[in-house]
XYZ file of C-alpha atoms in Angstrom:
568
model
C -30.208 -24.668 -4.910
C -28.141 -23.508 -1.971
C -27.754 -25.820 0.967
C -29.421 -23.809 3.705
C -27.788 -25.861 6.476
C -24.653 -23.667 6.259
C -26.493 -20.357 6.653
C -28.386 -19.073 9.670
C -31.089 -17.187 7.767
C -32.152 -15.254 10.863
C -28.754 -13.546 10.877
C -28.734 -12.757 7.150
C -29.643 -9.208 6.067
C -33.376 -9.282 5.193
C -32.844 -8.052 1.642
C -30.611 -10.997 0.900
C -33.142 -13.676 1.788
C -35.554 -13.622 -1.126
C -34.313 -15.754 -4.000
C -36.112 -14.246 -6.977
C -36.932 -16.473 -9.920
C -36.776 -13.765 -12.572
C -33.235 -12.552 -12.424
C -31.359 -11.025 -15.275
C -28.808 -13.314 -16.892
C -25.242 -12.125 -16.561
C -23.817 -11.736 -20.006
C -22.265 -8.346 -19.327
C -18.711 -7.397 -20.154
C -16.157 -7.210 -17.379
C -16.520 -3.404 -17.315
C -20.314 -3.614 -16.929
C -19.967 -6.243 -14.207
C -17.568 -3.991 -12.278
C -20.102 -1.173 -12.444
C -22.927 -3.471 -11.248
C -20.755 -4.806 -8.400
C -19.831 -1.316 -7.238
C -23.504 -0.319 -7.265
C -24.554 -3.443 -5.345
C -26.734 -4.772 -8.157
C -26.983 -8.322 -6.790
C -26.952 -7.328 -3.114
C -30.702 -7.885 -2.768
C -30.897 -11.257 -4.452
C -29.198 -14.257 -2.871
C -29.572 -16.620 -5.843
C -28.313 -14.019 -8.310
C -25.231 -13.291 -6.187
C -24.499 -17.015 -5.872
C -24.719 -17.485 -9.654
C -22.660 -14.371 -10.332
C -19.872 -15.465 -7.976
C -19.755 -18.832 -9.693
C -19.517 -17.201 -13.126
C -16.866 -14.632 -12.122
C -14.634 -17.185 -10.373
C -14.859 -19.736 -13.192
C -13.475 -17.047 -15.533
C -10.384 -16.360 -13.401
C -7.250 -17.609 -15.217
C -5.557 -20.287 -13.082
C -2.565 -22.577 -12.999
C -3.133 -25.676 -15.100
C -3.436 -28.128 -12.235
C -5.834 -26.369 -9.869
C -7.625 -28.700 -7.444
C -11.383 -28.739 -8.085
C -14.573 -30.023 -6.433
C -13.821 -33.660 -7.324
C -10.363 -33.486 -5.778
C -11.935 -31.996 -2.638
C -14.407 -34.850 -2.278
C -11.596 -37.410 -2.534
C -9.299 -35.615 -0.119
C -12.097 -34.910 2.379
C -13.028 -38.610 2.517
C -9.370 -39.613 2.896
C -8.716 -36.993 5.600
C -11.911 -37.010 7.615
C -13.595 -40.326 6.807
C -16.058 -40.753 9.624
C -13.873 -38.828 12.064
C -14.999 -35.532 13.507
C -13.223 -32.499 12.120
C -12.314 -31.260 15.601
C -9.588 -33.904 15.871
C -7.721 -32.235 13.000
C -5.530 -29.223 13.726
C -6.159 -26.133 11.601
C -3.388 -25.410 9.091
C -0.335 -23.534 10.368
C -0.695 -20.841 7.706
C -3.575 -19.291 9.676
C -0.961 -18.185 12.204
C -3.541 -18.323 14.969
C -5.584 -15.591 13.279
C -9.289 -15.323 14.017
C -11.957 -17.035 11.980
C -14.984 -14.833 11.313
C -18.210 -16.851 11.191
C -20.574 -14.147 9.825
C -24.066 -15.695 9.353
C -22.990 -19.343 9.338
C -24.511 -22.106 11.414
C -22.365 -24.504 13.452
C -22.451 -26.815 10.418
C -21.193 -23.964 8.250
C -18.312 -23.244 10.660
C -17.271 -26.933 10.558
C -17.396 -26.814 6.736
C -15.072 -23.764 6.740
C -12.582 -25.659 8.923
C -12.689 -28.706 6.624
C -12.100 -26.532 3.547
C -9.152 -24.759 5.248
C -7.599 -28.100 6.269
C -7.913 -29.380 2.677
C -6.417 -26.136 1.305
C -3.449 -26.622 3.669
C -3.134 -30.176 2.398
C -3.329 -29.393 -1.322
C -1.418 -26.085 -1.308
C 1.698 -26.862 0.778
C 3.314 -23.632 -0.481
C 0.898 -21.459 1.509
C 2.849 -20.548 4.643
C 0.832 -17.586 5.949
C -2.567 -16.341 4.833
C -4.694 -14.605 7.465
C -7.511 -13.571 5.061
C -8.296 -17.090 3.827
C -10.762 -17.993 6.644
C -12.910 -14.911 5.942
C -12.863 -15.471 2.158
C -13.867 -19.134 2.625
C -16.609 -18.204 5.123
C -18.051 -15.447 2.911
C -18.071 -17.654 -0.202
C -19.683 -20.532 1.687
C -22.847 -18.415 2.187
C -23.257 -18.520 -1.612
C -22.014 -22.044 -2.399
C -24.064 -25.145 -3.181
C -21.808 -27.321 -1.068
C -18.353 -27.532 0.509
C -16.769 -28.886 -2.662
C -17.943 -25.954 -4.806
C -16.737 -23.477 -2.177
C -13.344 -25.241 -2.030
C -12.975 -25.156 -5.826
C -13.763 -21.439 -5.955
C -11.263 -20.581 -3.215
C -8.655 -22.771 -4.945
C -9.094 -20.726 -8.102
C -8.434 -17.494 -6.174
C -5.309 -19.029 -4.628
C -4.059 -20.416 -7.966
C -4.882 -17.315 -10.045
C -2.036 -16.602 -12.480
C -3.333 -13.422 -14.100
C -0.345 -11.074 -14.485
C -2.403 -8.041 -13.402
C -4.568 -9.376 -10.581
C -3.683 -11.106 -7.355
C -6.164 -12.162 -4.704
C -4.538 -13.813 -1.737
C -1.115 -13.282 -0.159
C 0.277 -16.724 0.630
C 3.407 -16.021 2.691
C 4.351 -13.895 5.673
C 6.713 -12.000 3.346
C 3.888 -11.113 0.912
C 1.495 -10.266 3.760
C 4.052 -8.016 5.459
C 4.792 -6.291 2.109
C 1.048 -5.657 1.615
C 0.889 -4.060 5.079
C 3.852 -1.832 4.218
C 2.252 -0.920 0.890
C -0.966 -0.010 2.686
C 1.098 2.168 5.054
C 2.725 3.889 2.073
C -0.645 4.516 0.412
C -2.139 5.813 3.683
C 0.831 8.142 4.048
C 0.156 9.525 0.546
C -3.657 9.469 0.355
C -4.755 9.997 3.979
C -2.137 12.422 5.352
C -4.370 13.672 8.197
C -5.233 10.147 9.371
C -1.588 9.146 9.018
C -0.458 12.058 11.159
C -3.049 11.170 13.820
C -1.643 7.619 13.967
C 1.994 8.789 13.935
C 1.417 11.256 16.753
C -0.601 8.913 18.996
C 1.112 5.533 18.616
C 4.604 4.289 19.316
C 4.657 2.012 16.299
C 2.821 3.202 13.179
C 3.517 -0.005 11.267
C 1.855 -2.091 13.975
C -1.382 -0.128 13.389
C -1.224 -0.619 9.617
C -0.404 -4.315 9.926
C -4.025 -4.804 11.086
C -5.551 -3.339 7.917
C -6.734 -6.604 6.308
C -8.293 -7.601 9.613
C -10.472 -4.466 9.488
C -11.915 -5.566 6.134
C -12.055 -9.356 6.579
C -12.792 -9.686 10.271
C -14.127 -6.459 11.732
C -16.545 -5.309 8.999
C -20.076 -6.702 9.535
C -21.302 -9.307 7.021
C -23.446 -6.973 4.871
C -20.437 -4.656 4.376
C -17.843 -7.428 3.947
C -19.944 -9.158 1.274
C -20.207 -5.913 -0.717
C -16.409 -5.708 -0.561
C -16.214 -9.327 -1.771
C -18.452 -8.394 -4.759
C -15.855 -5.916 -6.062
C -12.812 -7.870 -4.860
C -13.693 -10.949 -6.948
C -13.798 -8.753 -10.068
C -10.920 -6.394 -9.364
C -8.469 -8.159 -7.044
C -6.376 -6.926 -4.152
C -6.118 -3.302 -5.257
C -9.772 -2.854 -4.228
C -8.891 -3.826 -0.651
C -6.376 -0.962 -0.469
C -9.157 1.415 -1.479
C -11.555 0.077 1.165
C -8.858 0.258 3.868
C -8.042 3.872 2.936
C -11.733 4.845 2.944
C -12.134 3.338 6.454
C -9.037 5.187 7.645
C -10.338 8.509 6.303
C -13.770 7.996 7.813
C -12.267 7.164 11.211
C -10.237 10.367 11.093
C -13.402 12.362 10.237
C -15.286 10.918 13.194
C -12.365 11.856 15.482
C -12.314 15.426 14.116
C -16.072 15.813 14.451
C -15.821 14.827 18.113
C -17.847 11.608 17.637
C -14.841 9.644 18.897
C -11.882 10.274 21.150
C -8.469 8.769 20.541
C -7.334 6.613 23.431
C -5.572 3.760 21.703
C -5.618 4.245 17.955
C -5.149 0.552 17.101
C -8.087 -0.541 19.270
C -10.125 2.523 18.252
C -9.841 1.682 14.554
C -10.944 -1.891 15.185
C -13.969 -0.767 17.219
C -14.779 1.909 14.641
C -14.901 -0.669 11.802
C -16.988 -3.084 13.906
C -19.497 -0.247 14.506
C -19.299 1.115 10.957
C -23.123 1.228 10.732
C -23.106 4.234 13.054
C -20.896 6.142 10.643
C -21.680 5.192 7.033
C -23.687 2.829 4.828
C -22.065 0.107 2.701
C -22.948 2.150 -0.420
C -21.159 5.173 1.015
C -18.096 3.108 1.931
C -17.760 1.857 -1.654
C -18.441 5.284 -3.102
C -15.703 6.819 -0.935
C -13.305 3.966 -1.709
C -13.681 4.364 -5.474
C -13.459 8.143 -5.152
C -9.812 7.834 -4.020
C -7.494 8.519 -6.954
C -4.800 5.874 -6.794
C -1.963 5.344 -9.217
C -2.191 2.519 -11.723
C -2.126 -1.125 -10.722
C 1.385 -1.330 -12.160
C 2.652 1.410 -9.821
C 1.114 -0.292 -6.795
C 2.656 -3.573 -7.935
C 6.089 -1.907 -8.174
C 5.712 -0.535 -4.655
C 4.672 -3.973 -3.390
C 7.744 -5.529 -5.032
C 10.083 -2.872 -3.622
C 8.669 -3.599 -0.149
C 9.132 -7.353 -0.620
C 12.701 -6.817 -1.707
C 13.550 -4.857 1.452
C 11.868 -7.426 3.705
C 13.891 -10.141 1.984
C 17.027 -8.076 2.665
C 15.951 -7.898 6.325
C 15.944 -11.694 6.360
C 12.220 -12.427 5.954
C 11.833 -15.501 3.751
C 8.930 -16.775 1.683
C 8.784 -20.043 3.597
C 8.987 -18.534 7.043
C 6.089 -18.778 9.431
C 4.976 -15.631 11.175
C 7.547 -14.200 13.536
C 7.412 -11.246 15.842
C 10.339 -9.163 14.798
C 10.602 -5.511 15.653
C 10.210 -3.312 12.636
C 9.974 0.093 14.275
C 12.919 2.458 14.524
C 13.960 3.342 18.065
C 14.023 7.112 18.308
C 15.326 7.138 21.897
C 18.962 7.034 20.810
C 18.345 9.568 18.072
C 20.235 12.844 18.398
C 20.060 15.815 16.014
C 21.135 19.419 16.545
C 18.209 20.541 14.348
C 15.080 18.541 15.257
C 13.767 16.827 18.380
C 13.123 13.070 18.503
C 9.340 13.738 18.353
C 9.738 15.969 15.257
C 11.954 13.345 13.618
C 9.345 10.690 14.410
C 6.769 12.657 12.376
C 9.257 13.191 9.512
C 10.106 9.461 9.713
C 6.422 8.581 9.445
C 6.295 10.409 6.083
C 9.088 8.261 4.646
C 8.179 5.182 2.532
C 7.783 2.115 4.766
C 10.664 0.180 3.239
C 13.195 2.835 4.328
C 11.713 3.686 7.693
C 12.493 0.094 8.758
C 16.128 1.146 9.063
C 17.545 3.368 11.796
C 18.595 6.884 10.731
C 22.345 7.476 10.547
C 23.911 10.955 10.457
C 25.968 11.214 7.255
C 26.903 14.889 7.295
C 26.511 17.897 9.568
C 27.917 21.400 9.168
C 28.889 21.425 12.859
C 31.103 18.341 12.394
C 32.058 18.457 8.715
C 32.158 22.194 8.031
C 30.378 24.298 5.389
C 31.564 22.553 2.241
C 29.328 21.324 -0.577
C 32.017 18.923 -1.865
C 32.279 17.345 1.579
C 28.475 17.102 1.695
C 28.512 15.170 -1.609
C 31.321 12.832 -0.589
C 29.642 12.026 2.770
C 26.248 11.320 1.143
C 27.370 9.373 -1.921
C 26.479 5.684 -1.760
C 23.427 6.347 0.405
C 19.941 6.141 -0.981
C 17.640 7.727 0.033
C 18.664 10.667 2.246
C 16.888 13.217 4.427
C 18.139 16.808 4.351
C 17.475 19.035 7.393
C 18.142 22.787 7.449
C 17.945 25.235 10.354
C 18.098 28.920 9.405
C 19.652 31.707 11.471
C 16.052 32.790 12.223
C 15.373 29.427 13.896
C 13.085 28.110 11.133
C 13.503 24.428 10.169
C 12.755 22.778 6.812
C 14.086 19.965 4.674
C 13.599 17.337 1.991
C 13.353 13.574 1.531
C 15.500 12.677 -1.496
C 14.945 9.276 -3.072
C 18.211 8.997 -5.053
C 21.918 8.774 -4.401
C 23.657 12.147 -4.926
C 26.095 10.182 -7.120
C 23.461 10.404 -9.873
C 24.412 14.075 -10.425
C 27.628 12.915 -12.170
C 25.608 11.311 -14.956
C 24.587 14.705 -16.298
C 28.198 15.243 -17.454
C 28.664 18.387 -15.379
C 25.534 20.010 -16.818
C 22.771 20.943 -14.426
C 20.453 17.958 -14.639
C 17.618 16.734 -12.462
C 17.184 13.230 -11.131
C 15.067 11.489 -8.490
C 11.589 9.923 -8.409
C 8.090 10.934 -7.385
C 8.770 9.694 -3.855
C 10.845 12.840 -3.169
C 9.129 15.489 -1.042
C 9.933 18.741 0.774
C 8.698 19.770 4.213
C 8.741 22.459 6.878
C 9.114 21.579 10.579
C 9.103 24.981 12.305
C 7.107 27.150 12.674
C 4.550 24.797 10.966
C 4.920 21.064 10.379
C 3.831 20.391 6.782
C 4.838 18.121 3.920
C 4.609 18.892 0.180
C 4.722 15.926 -2.177
C 5.074 15.494 -5.906
C 2.171 17.364 -7.454
C 0.868 14.225 -9.208
C 0.252 12.354 -5.953
C -2.682 14.655 -5.243
C -3.675 14.761 -8.924
C -2.734 11.460 -10.586
C -5.307 12.143 -13.314
C -2.937 14.772 -14.782
C -0.499 12.024 -15.735
C -1.033 9.169 -18.109
C 0.684 5.884 -17.493
C 3.069 4.996 -20.303
C 1.342 2.161 -22.194
C 3.023 -1.231 -22.139
C 3.642 -3.005 -25.379
C 1.147 -5.879 -25.785
C 3.754 -8.588 -25.201
C 5.191 -7.036 -22.064
C 3.804 -8.692 -18.948
C 4.536 -7.673 -15.424
C 7.058 -10.149 -14.037
C 5.673 -12.540 -11.456
C 5.933 -11.436 -7.827
C 8.695 -13.972 -7.324
C 11.096 -12.280 -9.722
C 13.360 -9.453 -8.591
C 12.448 -5.876 -9.404
C 14.937 -4.511 -11.869
C 14.078 -1.816 -14.308
C 15.775 -0.763 -17.468
C 15.850 2.683 -18.953
C 15.222 3.699 -22.540
C 18.282 3.951 -24.788
C 18.116 7.750 -25.024
C 18.861 8.001 -21.278
C 17.109 11.287 -20.659
C 14.194 13.451 -21.684
C 14.755 17.019 -22.770
C 13.145 19.554 -20.481
C 11.420 22.772 -21.374
C 13.996 25.106 -19.852
C 17.200 23.473 -21.016
C 17.681 21.262 -17.984
C 17.666 17.529 -18.594
C 15.630 15.014 -16.666
C 17.587 11.764 -16.841
C 15.779 8.468 -16.788
C 17.632 6.659 -14.054
C 19.854 3.683 -14.709
C 20.063 0.941 -12.094
C 21.852 2.223 -9.019
C 23.518 -0.781 -7.348
C 20.231 -2.683 -7.306
C 18.746 -0.303 -4.727
C 16.699 2.206 -6.635
C 13.008 1.477 -6.665
C 11.261 1.996 -9.980
C 8.161 3.100 -8.008
C 7.021 6.537 -9.264
C 9.911 6.735 -11.725
C 8.989 9.394 -14.263
C 9.546 7.072 -17.207
C 6.290 5.348 -16.249
C 4.263 8.504 -16.829
C 3.429 10.757 -19.720
C 3.727 14.066 -17.888
C 2.069 17.238 -19.193
C 5.295 19.205 -18.590
C 8.833 18.314 -17.617
C 8.962 21.158 -15.096
C 6.691 19.086 -12.898
C 9.327 16.381 -12.386
C 12.401 18.337 -11.307
C 13.156 16.529 -8.077
C 16.820 17.076 -7.211
C 19.919 18.466 -8.880
C 23.492 19.031 -7.734
C 26.431 20.911 -9.296
C 29.595 22.578 -7.974
C 27.595 25.799 -7.633
C 24.940 24.414 -5.294
C 22.007 22.056 -4.834
C 18.458 22.540 -6.096
C 15.409 20.624 -4.881
C 12.169 21.096 -6.811
C 11.905 23.137 -9.999
C 9.545 24.750 -12.478
C 8.618 28.406 -11.933
C 10.934 28.546 -8.904
C 12.936 26.273 -6.625
C 11.581 24.700 -3.463
C 15.095 24.776 -2.011
C 18.375 26.176 -3.271
C 21.591 26.050 -1.181
C 24.832 27.618 -2.444
C 28.294 26.006 -2.659
C 29.297 27.366 0.771
C 26.181 25.828 2.333
C 25.539 29.270 3.725
C 22.996 31.166 1.642
C 19.695 29.628 0.645
C 16.455 30.441 -1.083
C 12.982 28.878 -1.067
C 10.118 29.558 -3.497
C 6.954 28.012 -4.858
C 7.781 25.378 -7.489
C 5.682 23.283 -9.883
C 7.160 19.918 -8.894
C 5.890 20.057 -5.291
C 3.372 22.912 -5.562
C 4.725 24.171 -2.222
C 4.694 27.629 -0.655
C 8.135 28.962 0.480
C 9.289 26.550 3.226
C 10.622 29.368 5.428
C 11.711 32.998 4.868
C 12.389 33.264 1.101
C 16.056 34.255 1.385
C 17.774 32.730 4.374
C 21.147 31.971 5.908
C 21.955 28.423 7.023
C 22.785 28.030 10.697
C 22.974 24.212 10.605
C 22.559 21.601 7.877
C 22.377 17.829 8.384
C 22.007 14.895 5.987
C 20.658 11.591 7.300
C 20.857 8.214 5.621
C 19.577 4.743 6.463
C 21.708 2.049 8.003
C 20.872 -0.885 5.786
C 21.775 -3.627 8.201
């Protein structure tokens, strides 16, 4: 039975204290277990949860030589002997991060420290892992002894399943997860994202706390319900929980329950007082109600973010460093938008690009009204932001994920290129963004099935994608939608249309350029069309972005600017 000396039973939720003798044996399939975990099936039975955790973790595929309970006992004797644990420093990989104690006794807290010290000793490759203390502490409540808890955490660390990861083990991976969370928040919680972007200097700094909300700020009875689903489903579940918390915080601000003073501190306090806002059941229900893209897509985004961090000089072995990731908008100067407007537009851009300062590539006031000059100034830059001011003073634009050079691959024919990260927006009179239609409705797409032998490469390998031999897919109205080749190692495969079986090709017409003009968004109309003189334009509803006209339908261009990203 459990060693009660680790757990302060007076602090434990009452429901969790009664070990029942007659508990159902767990012979369910993985799918049934997931359903039970989401519904909190073993939340009221301590012994059942302990047995279930043991069973789930023992089934996790691991590296061949994964340290187990026996190894722990040996190492603990060698390291601690009769000495007190307090004379041993905690491992560096904790980076000074807090250690939640939940319902543990002093003895339990000492056991957590011993397990962390042994993990640091036996996994020298872990250089930064702020969630490990919480995972160890939570599992210890349901472990027979320190050694069993250590073995179970080791299995999470050493998991080598190609589809599931549990614990980021370097500052690079942790930082990439924070960027990925920011990207998902930008897509799935636009109102919350805008609140953060408009009230904080550094949006990324707010998102870099997200794992701390879940494993640190959430009270024990909520955190343990998250652990139930996390052990079965891996890290993707944590993104869902974080997004659900973000949405709920935004709702409580809107309803007047909370005022925004300092959004970073507010979010932390909100999660700590989550009981006032929602039950644990409701949190999980909301989290699983969010329609995310497939695990593969999230993995691709994570890899693209890692790649950019590596380019910025962040290494896998590096300890945490405080380097400034935000773009300084003070030196920003545009003839079309203010610095505050550009800050909002910048906050809509995927995290891995918004790390780089904007650089003006083309403007009609400096380069004249020539489409050819526009192309030659923008080629070699990926992605770009297009800003347009009409003679009526309205302002709109587009974020374009691909190099304009791609237009040459269509052989002069009008062909579309780009990925689902493209979006169009209006700035004045109303500030609004319109994304790829499938971001709001991912259920309309089907992920292209992988062949059985194809595994996702390990996170250590670079992200390079290949395109099918046919090179493009025929579209319903005689335009072609090319499947992009590698563009100088920059293009992210995230949301590339080849990963989806789309119901119609008109829903993936992102960008197109010919001598006659540029088109952004297609299918039933064009979100933006600008002619070869960069003078006349048109905007309509289109299927790709499901947008209303971005300004007056037929307009004249007063100013046009294209911005790129200084990748250095």
